[in-house]
Every structure is written in C-alpha cells, then in structure tokens.
PDB file of C-alpha atoms in Angstrom:
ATOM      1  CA  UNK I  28      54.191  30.739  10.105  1.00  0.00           C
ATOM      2  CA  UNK I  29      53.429  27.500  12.223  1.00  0.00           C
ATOM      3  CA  UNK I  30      55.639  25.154  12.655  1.00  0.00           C
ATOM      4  CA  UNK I  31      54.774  21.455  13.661  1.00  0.00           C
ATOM      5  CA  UNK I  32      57.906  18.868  14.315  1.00  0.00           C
ATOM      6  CA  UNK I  33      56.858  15.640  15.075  1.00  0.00           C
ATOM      7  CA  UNK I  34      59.450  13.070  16.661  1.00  0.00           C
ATOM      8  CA  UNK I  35      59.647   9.466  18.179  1.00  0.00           C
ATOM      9  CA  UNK I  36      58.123   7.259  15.629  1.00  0.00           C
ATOM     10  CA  UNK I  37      60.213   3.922  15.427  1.00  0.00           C
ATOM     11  CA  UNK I  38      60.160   0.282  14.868  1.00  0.00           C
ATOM     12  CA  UNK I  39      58.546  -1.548  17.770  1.00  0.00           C
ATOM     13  CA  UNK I  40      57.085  -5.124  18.538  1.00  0.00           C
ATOM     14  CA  UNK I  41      53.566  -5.578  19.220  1.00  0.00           C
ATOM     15  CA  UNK I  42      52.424  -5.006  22.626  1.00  0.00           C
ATOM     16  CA  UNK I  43      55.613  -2.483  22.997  1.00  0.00           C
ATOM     17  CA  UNK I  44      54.634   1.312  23.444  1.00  0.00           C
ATOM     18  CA  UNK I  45      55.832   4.200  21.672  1.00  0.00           C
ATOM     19  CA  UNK I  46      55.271   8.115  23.104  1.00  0.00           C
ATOM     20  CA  UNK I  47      54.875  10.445  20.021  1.00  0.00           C
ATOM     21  CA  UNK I  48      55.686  14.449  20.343  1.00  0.00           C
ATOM     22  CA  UNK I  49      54.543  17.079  18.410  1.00  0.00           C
ATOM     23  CA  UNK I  50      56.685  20.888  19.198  1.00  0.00           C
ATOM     24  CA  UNK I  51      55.047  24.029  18.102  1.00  0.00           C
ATOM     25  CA  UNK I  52      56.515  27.139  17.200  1.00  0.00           C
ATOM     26  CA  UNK I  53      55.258  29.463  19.155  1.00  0.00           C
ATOM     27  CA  UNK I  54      52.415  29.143  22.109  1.00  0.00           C
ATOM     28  CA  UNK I  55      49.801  26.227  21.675  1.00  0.00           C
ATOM     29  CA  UNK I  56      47.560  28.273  23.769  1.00  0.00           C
ATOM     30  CA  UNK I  57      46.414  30.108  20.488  1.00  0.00           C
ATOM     31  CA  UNK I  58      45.155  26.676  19.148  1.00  0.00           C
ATOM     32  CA  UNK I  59      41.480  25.335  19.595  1.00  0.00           C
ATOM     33  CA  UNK I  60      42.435  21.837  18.980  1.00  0.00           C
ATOM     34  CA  UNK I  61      45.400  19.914  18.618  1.00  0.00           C
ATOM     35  CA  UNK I  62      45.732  16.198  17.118  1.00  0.00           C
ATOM     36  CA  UNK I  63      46.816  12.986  15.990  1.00  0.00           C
ATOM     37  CA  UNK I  64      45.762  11.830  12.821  1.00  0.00           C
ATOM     38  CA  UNK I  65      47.395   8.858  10.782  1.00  0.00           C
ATOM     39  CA  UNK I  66      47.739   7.615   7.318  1.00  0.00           C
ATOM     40  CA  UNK I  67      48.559   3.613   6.139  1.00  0.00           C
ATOM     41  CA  UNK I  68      49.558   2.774   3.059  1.00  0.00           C
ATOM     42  CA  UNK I  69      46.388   2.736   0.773  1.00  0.00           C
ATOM     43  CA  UNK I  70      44.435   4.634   3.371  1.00  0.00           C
ATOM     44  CA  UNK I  71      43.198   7.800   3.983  1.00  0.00           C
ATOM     45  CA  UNK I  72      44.110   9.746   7.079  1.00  0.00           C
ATOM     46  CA  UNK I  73      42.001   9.424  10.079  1.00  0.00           C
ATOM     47  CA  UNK I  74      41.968  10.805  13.902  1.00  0.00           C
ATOM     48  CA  UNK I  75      43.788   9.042  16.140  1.00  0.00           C
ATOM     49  CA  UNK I  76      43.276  11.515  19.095  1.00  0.00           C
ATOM     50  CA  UNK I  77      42.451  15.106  19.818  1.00  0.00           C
ATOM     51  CA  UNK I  78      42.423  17.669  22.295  1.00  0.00           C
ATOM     52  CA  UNK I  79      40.736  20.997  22.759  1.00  0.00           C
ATOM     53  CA  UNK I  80      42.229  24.202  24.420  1.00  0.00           C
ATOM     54  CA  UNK I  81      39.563  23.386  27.135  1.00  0.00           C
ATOM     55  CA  UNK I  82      41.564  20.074  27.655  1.00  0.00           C
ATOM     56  CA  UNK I  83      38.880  17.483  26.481  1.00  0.00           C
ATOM     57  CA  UNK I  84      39.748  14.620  24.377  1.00  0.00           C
ATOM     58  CA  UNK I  85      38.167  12.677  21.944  1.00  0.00           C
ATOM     59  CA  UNK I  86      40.106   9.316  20.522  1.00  0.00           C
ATOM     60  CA  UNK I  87      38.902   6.798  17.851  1.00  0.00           C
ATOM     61  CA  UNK I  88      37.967   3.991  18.832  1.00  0.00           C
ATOM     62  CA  UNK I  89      40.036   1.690  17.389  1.00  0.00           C
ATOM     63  CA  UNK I  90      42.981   3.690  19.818  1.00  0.00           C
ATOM     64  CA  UNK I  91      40.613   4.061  23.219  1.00  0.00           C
ATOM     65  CA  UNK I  92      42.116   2.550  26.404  1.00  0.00           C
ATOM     66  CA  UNK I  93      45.615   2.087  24.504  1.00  0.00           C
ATOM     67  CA  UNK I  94      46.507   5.698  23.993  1.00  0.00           C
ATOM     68  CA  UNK I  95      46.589   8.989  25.509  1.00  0.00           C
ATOM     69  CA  UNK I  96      47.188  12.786  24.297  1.00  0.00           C
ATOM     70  CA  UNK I  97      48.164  14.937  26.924  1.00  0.00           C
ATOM     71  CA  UNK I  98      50.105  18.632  26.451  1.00  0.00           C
ATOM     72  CA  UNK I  99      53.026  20.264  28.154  1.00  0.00           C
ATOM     73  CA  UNK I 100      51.999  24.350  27.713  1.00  0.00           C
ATOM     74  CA  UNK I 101      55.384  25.250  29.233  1.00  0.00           C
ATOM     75  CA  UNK I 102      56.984  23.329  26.360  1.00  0.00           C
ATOM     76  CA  UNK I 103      54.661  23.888  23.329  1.00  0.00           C
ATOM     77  CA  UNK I 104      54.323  20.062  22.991  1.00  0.00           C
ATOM     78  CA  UNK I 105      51.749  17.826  22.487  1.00  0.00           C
ATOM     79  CA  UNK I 106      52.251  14.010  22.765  1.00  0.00           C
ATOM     80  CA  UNK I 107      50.518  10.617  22.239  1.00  0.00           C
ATOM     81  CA  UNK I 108      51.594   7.995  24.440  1.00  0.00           C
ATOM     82  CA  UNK I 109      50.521   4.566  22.471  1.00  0.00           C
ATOM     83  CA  UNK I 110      50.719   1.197  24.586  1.00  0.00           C
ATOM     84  CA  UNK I 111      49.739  -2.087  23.482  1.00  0.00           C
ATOM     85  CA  UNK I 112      50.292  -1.385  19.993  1.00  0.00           C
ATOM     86  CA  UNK I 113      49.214  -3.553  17.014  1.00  0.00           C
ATOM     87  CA  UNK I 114      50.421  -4.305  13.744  1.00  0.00           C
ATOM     88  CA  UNK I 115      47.019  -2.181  12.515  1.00  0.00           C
ATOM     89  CA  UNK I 116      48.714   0.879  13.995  1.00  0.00           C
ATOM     90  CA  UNK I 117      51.097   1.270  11.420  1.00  0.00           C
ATOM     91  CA  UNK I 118      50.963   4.398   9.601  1.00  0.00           C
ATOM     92  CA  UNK I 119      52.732   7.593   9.162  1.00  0.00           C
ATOM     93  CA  UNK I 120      51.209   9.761  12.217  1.00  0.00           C
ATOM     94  CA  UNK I 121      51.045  13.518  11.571  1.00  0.00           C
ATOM     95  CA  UNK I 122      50.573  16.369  14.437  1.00  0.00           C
ATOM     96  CA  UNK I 123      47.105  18.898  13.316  1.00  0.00           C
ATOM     97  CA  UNK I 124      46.900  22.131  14.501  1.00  0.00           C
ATOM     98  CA  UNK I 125      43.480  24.043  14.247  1.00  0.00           C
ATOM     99  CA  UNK I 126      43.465  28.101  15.275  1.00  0.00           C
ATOM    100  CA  UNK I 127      39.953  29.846  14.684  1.00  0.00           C
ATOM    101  CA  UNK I 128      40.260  33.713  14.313  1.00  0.00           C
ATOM    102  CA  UNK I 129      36.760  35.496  15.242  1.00  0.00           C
ATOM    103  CA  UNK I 130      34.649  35.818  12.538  1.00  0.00           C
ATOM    104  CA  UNK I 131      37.187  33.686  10.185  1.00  0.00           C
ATOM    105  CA  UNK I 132      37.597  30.520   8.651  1.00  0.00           C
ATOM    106  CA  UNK I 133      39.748  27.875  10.120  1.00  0.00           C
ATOM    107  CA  UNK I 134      43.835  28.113   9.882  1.00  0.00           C
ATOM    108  CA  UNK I 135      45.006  24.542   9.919  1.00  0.00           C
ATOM    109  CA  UNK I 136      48.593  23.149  10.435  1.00  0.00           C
ATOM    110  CA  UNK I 137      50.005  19.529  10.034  1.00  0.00           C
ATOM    111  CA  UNK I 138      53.873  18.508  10.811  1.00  0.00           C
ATOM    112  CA  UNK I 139      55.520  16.681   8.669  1.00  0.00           C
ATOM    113  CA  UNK I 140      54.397  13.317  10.148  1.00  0.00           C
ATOM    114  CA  UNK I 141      56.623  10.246  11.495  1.00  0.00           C
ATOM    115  CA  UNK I 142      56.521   6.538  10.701  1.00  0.00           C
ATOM    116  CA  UNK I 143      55.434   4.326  13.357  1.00  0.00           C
ATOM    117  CA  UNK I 144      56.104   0.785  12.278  1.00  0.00           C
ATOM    118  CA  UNK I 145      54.426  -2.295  14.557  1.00  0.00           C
ATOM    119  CA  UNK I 146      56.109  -5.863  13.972  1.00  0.00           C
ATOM    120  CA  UNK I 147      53.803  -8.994  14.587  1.00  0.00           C
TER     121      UNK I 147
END
C-alpha cells in the first residue's frame, strides 16, 4: 500500500515562504504524476501544482511565479516551495499520487494533508 506523509505546513506572515514535502513509500518512479492540491474551508479541493514522471509541470494560476514543485528521486520526495504567500493560500494542502497500470484504470493516492495558515 502507498503511503503519502506530508510535512512543513505552519503559520507564516504574508509575503513569508513555506517549502512543503510530500515522502513516498516506496519509489516515485512508478508514478505518472505527482501533486499539490488544496482545500479551504468551504471549498473544494483544487491543483495547486503537478508534475509528470517526464518532469513537466503544470501550476494554477492563481500559484504561477510564486511556487515551484520539484522532486528528489533519491529520496522519494516531492516538494512545493511557496514564496510570496497570501492570506488566499490558506488551506489544508494534500500530496496526490497517480500510478496507471497498462490496460487499467487509474490507482490514486493522497497523504493526509497539512495546514498551511497565511496571516495578513
């Protein structure tokens, strides 16, 4: 089973940054995309940033030119550096994980997610 830990959500002021990580169990080779997604309060959840095993990105744009998803293969990890952050980025932000078998539907995995709180 797939594991996804996210870590380094916080309390930060606006303009501060923040760099999220996500740690797989296991190889993220195996995985076609990996992402950011987040949820606020009375929201639904909604891409942040994501990455495909070929190493393009694709960010929304409410987060392009701010922040950046990047991988560390050797360490399983995926992160999301986040600079000039905004009170509108608060959410709970959650790791996805999509694997594609041949000739199969989808397996997808989310972490657990960690709050990310912006003061004004």
């Amino acid at each position: 089973q797939v594991q996804l830990v996210e870590s380094g959500g916080g309390l930060v002021q606006a303009g501060g940054s923040l760099r999220l990580s996500c740690a797989a169990s296991g190889s993220i080779y195996r995985f076609n995309t990996m992402g950011w997604y987040r949820q606020a309060p009375g929201n639904q959840r909604e891409l942040v940033a994501v990455m495909t095993s070929g190493g393009s990105t694709n960010y929304a744009d409410s987060t392009k030119g701010r922040f950046t998803i990047s991988r560390e293969n050797a360490k399983n990890t995926v992160y999301l550096e986040m600079n000039s952050l905004k009170p509108e980025d608060t959410a709970v932000y959650y790791c996805k994980a999509v694997f594609t078998p041949p000739h199969r539907t989808d397996l997808i995995y989310w972490g657990q997610g960690t709050q990310v709180t912006v003061s004004s």
